[in-house]
Short mmCIF file of C-alpha atoms in Angstrom, two decimals:
data_model
loop_
_atom_site.label_atom_id
_atom_site.label_comp_id
_atom_site.label_asym_id
_atom_site.label_seq_id
_atom_site.Cartn_x
_atom_site.Cartn_y
_atom_site.Cartn_z
CA MET B 1 -78.56 -33.02 -69.48
CA SER B 2 -80.65 -34.71 -67.76
CA GLY B 3 -82.01 -31.94 -65.49
CA ASP B 4 -85.09 -29.65 -66.59
CA VAL B 5 -84.49 -27.01 -68.63
CA THR B 6 -86.92 -24.78 -69.21
CA GLY B 7 -85.16 -21.87 -71.27
CA GLN B 8 -82.25 -21.62 -73.10
CA SER B 9 -79.98 -18.52 -75.02
CA VAL B 10 -77.49 -19.31 -77.64
CA ARG B 11 -74.60 -17.30 -78.12
CA GLY B 12 -71.62 -17.34 -79.97
CA GLY B 13 -71.64 -21.41 -80.24
CA ALA B 14 -72.16 -22.05 -76.60
CA ASP B 15 -75.86 -21.68 -74.65
CA VAL B 16 -76.48 -20.72 -71.25
CA VAL B 17 -80.00 -23.10 -70.08
CA ARG B 18 -82.09 -22.40 -67.15
CA VAL B 19 -82.55 -25.08 -64.88
CA ALA B 20 -85.68 -25.42 -63.69
CA ASP B 21 -85.43 -26.47 -59.75
CA ALA B 22 -82.76 -27.57 -57.75
CA ALA B 23 -84.09 -30.82 -57.93
CA GLY B 24 -82.62 -31.00 -61.47
CA LEU B 25 -78.87 -29.64 -60.45
CA PRO B 26 -76.92 -32.95 -60.50
CA GLY B 27 -78.25 -33.86 -63.45
CA SER B 28 -76.77 -30.42 -64.79
CA GLY B 29 -73.23 -30.92 -64.21
CA TRP B 30 -73.69 -27.99 -61.42
CA PRO B 31 -72.00 -30.38 -58.89
CA ASP B 32 -68.55 -30.38 -61.40
CA LEU B 33 -68.25 -27.16 -60.94
CA VAL B 34 -68.43 -26.23 -56.72
CA GLY B 35 -65.35 -25.66 -55.78
CA PRO B 36 -63.95 -26.48 -51.91
CA GLU B 37 -65.03 -22.70 -50.57
CA ASP B 38 -68.80 -22.74 -52.57
CA PHE B 39 -70.60 -25.10 -50.43
CA PHE B 40 -73.38 -22.70 -50.02
CA GLN B 41 -73.80 -24.03 -53.92
CA THR B 42 -74.27 -26.85 -53.86
CA PRO B 43 -77.32 -28.58 -55.30
CA ARG B 44 -78.09 -30.22 -51.40
CA TRP B 45 -78.16 -26.53 -50.17
CA LEU B 46 -79.87 -25.04 -52.92
CA ALA B 47 -82.89 -26.80 -52.14
CA VAL B 48 -82.58 -26.08 -48.80
CA GLN B 49 -82.60 -22.20 -50.14
CA GLU B 50 -85.07 -22.61 -52.45
CA ARG B 51 -87.46 -24.58 -50.16
CA ASN B 52 -86.31 -21.46 -47.40
CA SER B 53 -86.05 -18.27 -49.76
CA GLY B 54 -89.93 -17.66 -50.02
CA THR B 55 -89.66 -15.90 -53.29
CA THR B 56 -88.33 -17.34 -57.19
CA MET B 57 -84.79 -18.90 -57.33
CA ASP B 58 -83.37 -19.24 -61.37
CA PHE B 59 -79.69 -21.39 -61.96
CA LEU B 60 -78.42 -20.53 -65.34
CA VAL B 61 -75.79 -22.77 -66.75
CA ARG B 62 -73.44 -22.09 -69.04
CA ARG B 63 -72.37 -24.58 -71.69
CA ARG B 64 -69.77 -24.89 -74.28
CA ALA B 65 -69.10 -27.81 -76.38
CA ASP B 66 -72.11 -29.74 -74.86
CA MET B 67 -69.82 -29.39 -71.47
CA PRO B 68 -70.73 -27.07 -68.32
CA VAL B 69 -68.32 -24.38 -67.67
CA ALA B 70 -69.93 -22.29 -64.95
CA ALA B 71 -72.90 -21.90 -63.64
CA LEU B 72 -74.49 -18.85 -61.39
CA VAL B 73 -78.01 -18.71 -58.72
CA THR B 74 -80.13 -16.28 -58.74
CA ALA B 75 -83.21 -14.71 -56.36
CA TRP B 76 -85.82 -12.66 -56.96
CA ALA B 77 -85.85 -9.84 -54.07
CA ASP B 78 -88.56 -7.95 -52.94
CA ASP B 79 -90.15 -6.45 -49.70
CA SER B 80 -91.26 -9.27 -48.40
CA VAL B 81 -88.15 -11.69 -48.48
CA PRO B 82 -86.96 -11.99 -44.74
CA TRP B 83 -82.98 -12.04 -45.65
CA LEU B 84 -82.16 -8.53 -44.91
CA LEU B 85 -78.43 -9.20 -44.99
CA ALA B 86 -78.66 -9.86 -48.59
CA ARG B 87 -81.09 -7.82 -49.71
CA PRO B 88 -79.73 -4.83 -51.58
CA ASP B 89 -82.10 -1.57 -49.93
CA ALA B 90 -81.26 -2.99 -46.67
CA MET B 91 -77.37 -3.34 -46.77
CA LEU B 92 -77.36 -0.12 -48.55
CA ALA B 93 -79.28 1.03 -45.28
CA ARG B 94 -76.86 -0.16 -43.07
CA ALA B 95 -73.67 0.83 -44.69
CA LEU B 96 -75.51 4.10 -44.76
CA GLU B 97 -76.15 4.23 -41.00
CA ASP B 98 -72.32 2.99 -40.18
CA ARG B 99 -70.99 5.70 -42.72
CA THR B 100 -69.44 3.44 -44.85
CA PRO B 101 -66.49 4.61 -47.18
CA ASP B 102 -68.28 4.86 -50.73
CA VAL B 103 -71.66 4.19 -49.50
CA GLU B 104 -73.43 8.09 -50.27
CA ALA B 105 -72.30 8.47 -53.89
CA CYS B 106 -73.55 4.83 -54.40
CA LEU B 107 -77.02 5.84 -52.70
CA VAL B 108 -77.06 8.90 -54.85
CA ASP B 109 -76.02 7.14 -58.14
CA VAL B 110 -77.81 3.64 -58.30
CA ALA B 111 -80.39 4.20 -55.47
CA GLY B 112 -81.42 7.81 -56.02
CA GLY B 113 -81.03 8.78 -52.95
CA ASP B 114 -83.53 5.96 -51.59
CA PRO B 115 -82.64 2.42 -50.88
CA ALA B 116 -85.91 1.50 -51.30
CA SER B 117 -85.80 2.04 -54.84
CA LEU B 118 -83.34 -0.88 -55.60
CA LEU B 119 -86.39 -3.04 -55.01
CA PRO B 120 -87.02 -5.39 -56.57
CA SER B 121 -83.88 -6.74 -57.49
CA LEU B 122 -82.59 -9.61 -58.94
CA VAL B 123 -80.04 -11.01 -56.39
CA CYS B 124 -76.85 -13.35 -58.05
CA GLY B 125 -74.54 -15.33 -57.12
CA GLY B 126 -76.36 -16.98 -53.83
CA ARG B 127 -77.78 -14.99 -50.75
CA HIS B 128 -75.64 -16.35 -48.26
CA LEU B 129 -73.32 -14.21 -46.38
CA GLY B 130 -69.93 -14.65 -48.28
CA ARG B 131 -68.34 -15.29 -51.82
CA THR B 132 -71.45 -14.48 -53.52
CA ARG B 133 -70.27 -15.62 -57.15
CA PRO B 134 -70.87 -17.52 -59.78
CA LEU B 135 -69.24 -20.96 -60.02
CA ALA B 136 -66.51 -22.16 -62.62
CA ALA B 137 -64.89 -25.14 -63.75
CA PRO B 138 -60.80 -24.44 -64.08
CA GLU B 139 -61.35 -24.50 -67.59
CA ALA B 140 -63.78 -21.38 -67.48
CA LEU B 141 -63.45 -18.09 -69.48
CA PRO B 142 -63.91 -14.97 -68.63
CA SER B 143 -66.77 -15.04 -71.33
CA ASP B 144 -68.38 -17.70 -69.60
CA VAL B 145 -69.10 -15.87 -66.44
CA GLU B 146 -69.67 -12.44 -68.73
CA ALA B 147 -72.24 -15.35 -70.63
CA LEU B 148 -74.37 -15.45 -67.44
CA VAL B 149 -74.00 -12.11 -66.07
CA THR B 150 -75.90 -10.62 -69.39
CA GLU B 151 -78.23 -13.54 -68.87
CA ALA B 152 -79.27 -12.61 -65.76
CA GLU B 153 -79.69 -8.50 -66.42
CA GLN B 154 -81.68 -10.14 -68.85
CA LEU B 155 -83.44 -12.10 -67.01
CA ALA B 156 -83.93 -9.49 -63.92
CA GLU B 157 -85.45 -6.73 -67.17
CA ASP B 158 -87.84 -9.14 -68.79
CA ARG B 159 -89.24 -8.98 -65.38
CA GLY B 160 -89.11 -5.70 -64.58
CA ALA B 161 -86.71 -5.40 -61.70
CA ALA B 162 -85.44 -2.19 -60.54
CA SER B 163 -81.78 -3.37 -59.96
CA VAL B 164 -79.35 -6.67 -60.04
CA CYS B 165 -77.67 -7.33 -57.46
CA PHE B 166 -74.21 -9.25 -56.39
CA PRO B 167 -74.25 -8.60 -51.94
CA HIS B 168 -71.16 -10.53 -51.08
CA VAL B 169 -68.36 -10.10 -53.69
CA ASP B 170 -65.09 -10.76 -52.16
CA GLU B 171 -62.54 -8.46 -53.27
CA ARG B 172 -59.70 -12.17 -54.03
CA ASP B 173 -62.20 -12.32 -56.81
CA THR B 174 -60.79 -9.81 -58.98
CA GLY B 175 -62.08 -11.12 -62.52
CA LEU B 176 -65.60 -10.68 -61.12
CA VAL B 177 -64.57 -7.35 -59.92
CA GLU B 178 -63.19 -6.19 -62.79
CA LEU B 179 -66.20 -7.61 -65.16
CA LEU B 180 -68.77 -5.71 -63.19
CA ARG B 181 -67.02 -2.55 -62.59
CA HIS B 182 -66.89 -3.01 -66.74
CA ARG B 183 -70.40 -3.77 -66.69
CA GLY B 184 -71.33 -0.63 -65.15
CA TYR B 185 -71.96 -1.56 -61.70
CA ARG B 186 -71.44 0.57 -58.60
CA SER B 187 -70.71 -1.17 -55.34
CA HIS B 188 -69.78 0.00 -51.63
CA PRO B 189 -68.43 -2.48 -48.78
CA SER B 190 -70.86 -4.85 -47.15
CA ALA B 191 -68.72 -7.21 -44.56
CA HIS B 192 -65.91 -9.18 -43.84
CA TYR B 193 -65.10 -12.62 -44.23
CA ALA B 194 -63.35 -14.14 -42.27
CA TRP B 195 -61.70 -17.74 -42.39
CA LEU B 196 -59.07 -19.76 -40.11
CA PRO B 197 -57.07 -22.22 -41.64
CA ILE B 198 -56.71 -25.10 -39.09
CA PRO B 199 -53.36 -25.31 -37.54
CA PRO B 200 -51.42 -28.62 -37.89
CA GLY B 201 -50.84 -29.20 -34.47
CA GLY B 202 -54.78 -28.13 -34.08
CA TRP B 203 -55.87 -26.66 -30.60
CA ASP B 204 -52.47 -26.86 -28.89
CA GLN B 205 -50.85 -24.91 -31.54
CA PHE B 206 -53.75 -22.78 -31.87
CA LEU B 207 -53.65 -21.43 -28.71
CA ALA B 208 -49.55 -21.49 -28.61
CA GLU B 209 -49.86 -19.28 -31.23
CA MET B 210 -51.78 -16.60 -29.07
CA SER B 211 -50.77 -13.77 -27.51
CA LYS B 212 -49.86 -14.41 -23.75
CA HIS B 213 -53.02 -11.77 -22.51
CA ARG B 214 -55.22 -14.05 -25.24
CA ARG B 215 -54.28 -17.42 -24.16
CA ARG B 216 -54.87 -16.14 -20.82
CA ARG B 217 -58.64 -14.49 -21.49
CA VAL B 218 -59.30 -18.07 -23.62
CA ARG B 219 -58.39 -20.00 -20.46
CA LEU B 220 -60.16 -17.56 -17.90
CA GLU B 221 -63.85 -18.52 -20.15
CA ARG B 222 -63.69 -21.73 -20.02
CA ARG B 223 -62.79 -22.40 -16.56
CA ALA B 224 -65.90 -20.29 -16.13
CA LEU B 225 -68.41 -22.38 -18.12
CA ASP B 226 -66.49 -25.03 -16.11
CA GLU B 227 -67.40 -23.46 -12.80
CA ALA B 228 -70.93 -23.43 -14.27
CA LYS B 229 -71.58 -26.41 -15.04
CA VAL B 230 -71.76 -26.13 -18.91
CA GLU B 231 -70.86 -28.72 -21.03
CA VAL B 232 -70.52 -28.49 -25.01
CA ARG B 233 -70.04 -30.70 -27.41
CA ILE B 234 -70.07 -31.17 -30.99
CA GLU B 235 -72.81 -34.07 -31.97
CA PRO B 236 -75.22 -34.55 -34.62
CA LEU B 237 -78.11 -32.42 -35.32
CA THR B 238 -81.54 -34.85 -34.66
CA GLN B 239 -84.86 -34.16 -34.97
CA ASP B 240 -84.80 -34.79 -31.11
CA LEU B 241 -83.24 -31.04 -30.96
CA VAL B 242 -85.06 -29.31 -33.51
CA PRO B 243 -87.80 -28.15 -31.79
CA ARG B 244 -85.29 -26.38 -28.59
CA LEU B 245 -83.26 -25.33 -31.44
CA GLY B 246 -85.62 -23.72 -33.15
CA GLU B 247 -86.38 -21.23 -30.29
CA LEU B 248 -82.73 -20.06 -29.57
CA ASP B 249 -82.54 -19.82 -33.72
CA CYS B 250 -85.20 -17.94 -32.94
CA ASN B 251 -83.79 -15.88 -30.17
CA LEU B 252 -80.50 -14.58 -31.85
CA LEU B 253 -82.54 -13.71 -35.29
CA ARG B 254 -85.02 -11.28 -32.98
CA LYS B 255 -82.22 -10.14 -31.40
CA TYR B 256 -80.50 -8.51 -34.46
CA GLY B 257 -84.12 -7.30 -36.05
CA ASN B 258 -84.79 -10.03 -38.38
CA PRO B 259 -88.50 -11.72 -38.61
CA ALA B 260 -88.65 -15.03 -36.67
CA SER B 261 -90.78 -17.71 -35.13
CA PRO B 262 -89.66 -20.71 -33.20
CA GLU B 263 -91.60 -22.36 -35.26
CA HIS B 264 -90.62 -21.45 -38.66
CA SER B 265 -87.00 -22.14 -37.29
CA ALA B 266 -87.61 -25.34 -36.47
CA GLY B 267 -89.06 -26.53 -39.64
CA LEU B 268 -86.09 -24.85 -41.52
CA LEU B 269 -83.60 -27.18 -39.12
CA SER B 270 -85.70 -30.25 -39.62
CA TRP B 271 -85.54 -30.02 -43.27
CA ILE B 272 -81.71 -29.56 -42.68
CA ALA B 273 -81.02 -32.61 -41.00
CA GLU B 274 -82.97 -34.45 -43.63
CA VAL B 275 -81.04 -32.79 -46.82
CA MET B 276 -78.07 -32.84 -45.00
CA GLY B 277 -77.34 -35.83 -43.62
CA ASP B 278 -73.99 -36.41 -41.73
CA ASP B 279 -72.63 -33.40 -43.58
CA VAL B 280 -74.81 -31.12 -40.62
CA MET B 281 -74.25 -31.16 -36.81
CA VAL B 282 -74.20 -28.90 -34.19
CA SER B 283 -71.78 -27.56 -31.32
CA VAL B 284 -74.27 -27.88 -28.24
CA ALA B 285 -73.93 -26.26 -24.35
CA ARG B 286 -75.39 -27.78 -21.51
CA LYS B 287 -76.77 -26.20 -18.00
CA ASP B 288 -78.24 -28.72 -15.94
CA ASN B 289 -79.21 -30.81 -19.09
CA ASN B 290 -80.78 -27.92 -21.15
CA VAL B 291 -79.85 -26.93 -24.19
CA ILE B 292 -78.79 -23.24 -23.42
CA GLY B 293 -76.81 -22.82 -27.15
CA PHE B 294 -75.83 -23.90 -30.57
CA GLY B 295 -73.86 -23.50 -33.68
CA MET B 296 -74.20 -25.12 -37.05
CA VAL B 297 -71.67 -26.65 -38.86
CA LEU B 298 -71.97 -27.54 -42.07
CA ARG B 299 -69.55 -30.46 -43.68
CA SER B 300 -68.20 -29.38 -47.20
CA ARG B 301 -65.40 -32.19 -49.04
CA ALA B 302 -64.46 -30.90 -52.89
CA ARG B 303 -61.98 -31.23 -55.05
CA GLY B 304 -60.35 -33.36 -52.53
CA ARG B 305 -60.77 -31.13 -49.36
CA GLU B 306 -62.84 -30.49 -46.68
CA GLU B 307 -63.28 -27.42 -44.88
CA TRP B 308 -66.39 -26.48 -42.68
CA PHE B 309 -68.74 -23.88 -42.39
CA GLY B 310 -69.75 -21.91 -39.79
CA HIS B 311 -73.58 -21.07 -40.34
CA ARG B 312 -76.76 -20.70 -37.52
CA ALA B 313 -76.79 -20.89 -33.63
CA GLY B 314 -78.48 -18.98 -31.35
CA PHE B 315 -78.72 -18.69 -27.23
CA ASP B 316 -80.80 -18.84 -24.53
CA TYR B 317 -79.97 -15.31 -23.29
CA ASP B 318 -81.70 -15.98 -19.80
CA ALA B 319 -79.66 -18.68 -18.69
CA GLN B 320 -76.28 -17.49 -20.49
CA GLY B 321 -76.29 -14.39 -18.68
CA LYS B 322 -72.73 -13.60 -18.35
CA LEU B 323 -71.28 -16.69 -19.55
CA PRO B 324 -69.20 -16.70 -22.83
CA LEU B 325 -70.94 -19.14 -24.36
CA TYR B 326 -70.41 -17.94 -28.00
CA TYR B 327 -66.59 -18.28 -28.69
CA ASP B 328 -66.92 -21.68 -27.03
CA VAL B 329 -70.05 -22.89 -28.84
CA LEU B 330 -69.14 -21.02 -31.98
CA TYR B 331 -65.32 -21.82 -32.20
CA TYR B 332 -63.06 -23.37 -29.80
CA ARG B 333 -65.01 -26.87 -30.00
CA VAL B 334 -65.52 -26.52 -33.46
CA LEU B 335 -62.01 -26.07 -34.10
CA GLU B 336 -60.60 -28.88 -31.86
CA ALA B 337 -63.34 -31.13 -33.64
CA ALA B 338 -61.93 -29.67 -36.72
CA ALA B 339 -58.56 -30.63 -36.36
CA GLN B 340 -59.29 -33.52 -34.98
CA GLU B 341 -60.53 -34.56 -38.37
CA GLY B 342 -57.82 -33.34 -40.44
CA VAL B 343 -60.25 -30.70 -42.05
CA SER B 344 -58.35 -27.77 -43.97
CA VAL B 345 -60.23 -24.56 -43.04
CA LEU B 346 -62.94 -23.89 -40.39
CA HIS B 347 -65.03 -21.12 -42.30
CA ALA B 348 -66.38 -18.50 -39.79
CA GLY B 349 -68.56 -15.78 -42.05
CA ILE B 350 -68.70 -12.61 -41.46
CA GLY B 351 -69.61 -10.09 -38.73
CA SER B 352 -67.69 -9.23 -35.20
CA VAL B 353 -64.37 -9.44 -37.81
CA GLU B 354 -62.11 -7.91 -34.80
CA ALA B 355 -62.60 -10.55 -32.59
CA LYS B 356 -61.97 -13.19 -34.89
CA LEU B 357 -58.93 -11.47 -36.43
CA ALA B 358 -57.61 -11.52 -32.84
CA ARG B 359 -58.43 -14.88 -32.28
CA GLY B 360 -56.48 -16.28 -35.46
CA CYS B 361 -58.43 -15.64 -38.78
CA LEU B 362 -57.68 -13.97 -41.87
CA ALA B 363 -60.42 -11.86 -43.44
CA SER B 364 -61.11 -10.06 -46.55
CA GLN B 365 -63.23 -7.16 -47.61
CA GLU B 366 -66.66 -7.70 -49.41
CA HIS B 367 -68.49 -5.39 -51.53
CA SER B 368 -72.24 -5.22 -52.50
CA PHE B 369 -72.20 -4.77 -56.22
CA LEU B 370 -75.47 -2.61 -57.55
CA LEU B 371 -76.80 -2.28 -61.19
CA ARG B 372 -79.69 0.05 -61.48
CA LEU B 373 -82.21 -1.21 -64.29
CA PRO B 374 -83.39 -0.04 -66.97
CA ARG B 375 -80.41 0.65 -68.51
CA THR B 376 -79.97 3.82 -70.84
CA ASP B 377 -78.29 3.59 -74.36
CA THR B 378 -75.47 5.10 -73.21
CA ASP B 379 -74.86 2.28 -70.07
CA ARG B 380 -75.51 -0.51 -72.84
CA GLU B 381 -73.12 1.72 -75.50
CA ARG B 382 -70.07 1.93 -72.44
CA THR B 383 -70.68 -2.07 -71.86
CA ALA B 384 -70.76 -3.16 -75.35
CA ARG B 385 -66.88 -1.67 -75.58
#
């Protein structure tokens, strides 16, 4: 292995190695473990996150017969990190406000009645919003994934973490769900994850399969944009666009209570453009030659499939007014372009699930899985059994 390894734990003829940083991932065999839905765990994107996370990240690789078979990324979360949608205390507090099922029991059993007691936490499987999980090769065994989870838990204990968290475990990842429950994790619903299989007939088929009411709504929305002389198109993310998009990105983050500055957003967008090259695009809305909205689209190519992921967005809310920009920028124009390029799936992510279902998406429930540390001897005995 050519990546820089900082630690190694050997169990039963196999080992878990730690890669020092994202730059070492390509040489570790990590890219071979990435599936079509794992874009946010590709080495390039993890390099983006490493720079933007504001915290320590660790990259664990499970090797068997000197071959990588599974991998897990972790990030240290304390009250200084701003990514609230993947921070266990903020997620639990939000679930309490929303009266989410099972959240009261989770509050008592794991957090002792106080979500803040979960910090600091080791966040596992990626801090992106959807399908946080280990990577696994087709030949990976359940024991390979368990070895990674065991290693992460030990890492968390060694560093004095109060908890371990897998923030957005998809209910379709049944093996991981079963493993975490067996190891004593408690869970509460965290989000719904939405995706759209691109119809073979593209936009025309997509529109035809809508209800009559929904088709009329979409046509009225597009007419309103045409009458306001708003142009929306997909284009490369260039450095010339970055300052303005940074302002709009900051607008959206602040609207939903996240700390943000135009300078930080612009810096991140500039870095994404540099790292991702042709695999990052933006859907840009302009009115009177001024950019008033955008959505970022990331291209994933793995195991013979191309899938697109919606990621960041932002709007000039004063210029937008009551114009129906959101779905045209983030959804309709992207779907049209994806169909033209033969893309199989558009990932719409979390949030606004009812609206996404009404527009043809599929969705699955995700859960935040939490383990309280330090574990008692009884907890360890139960896990061992």
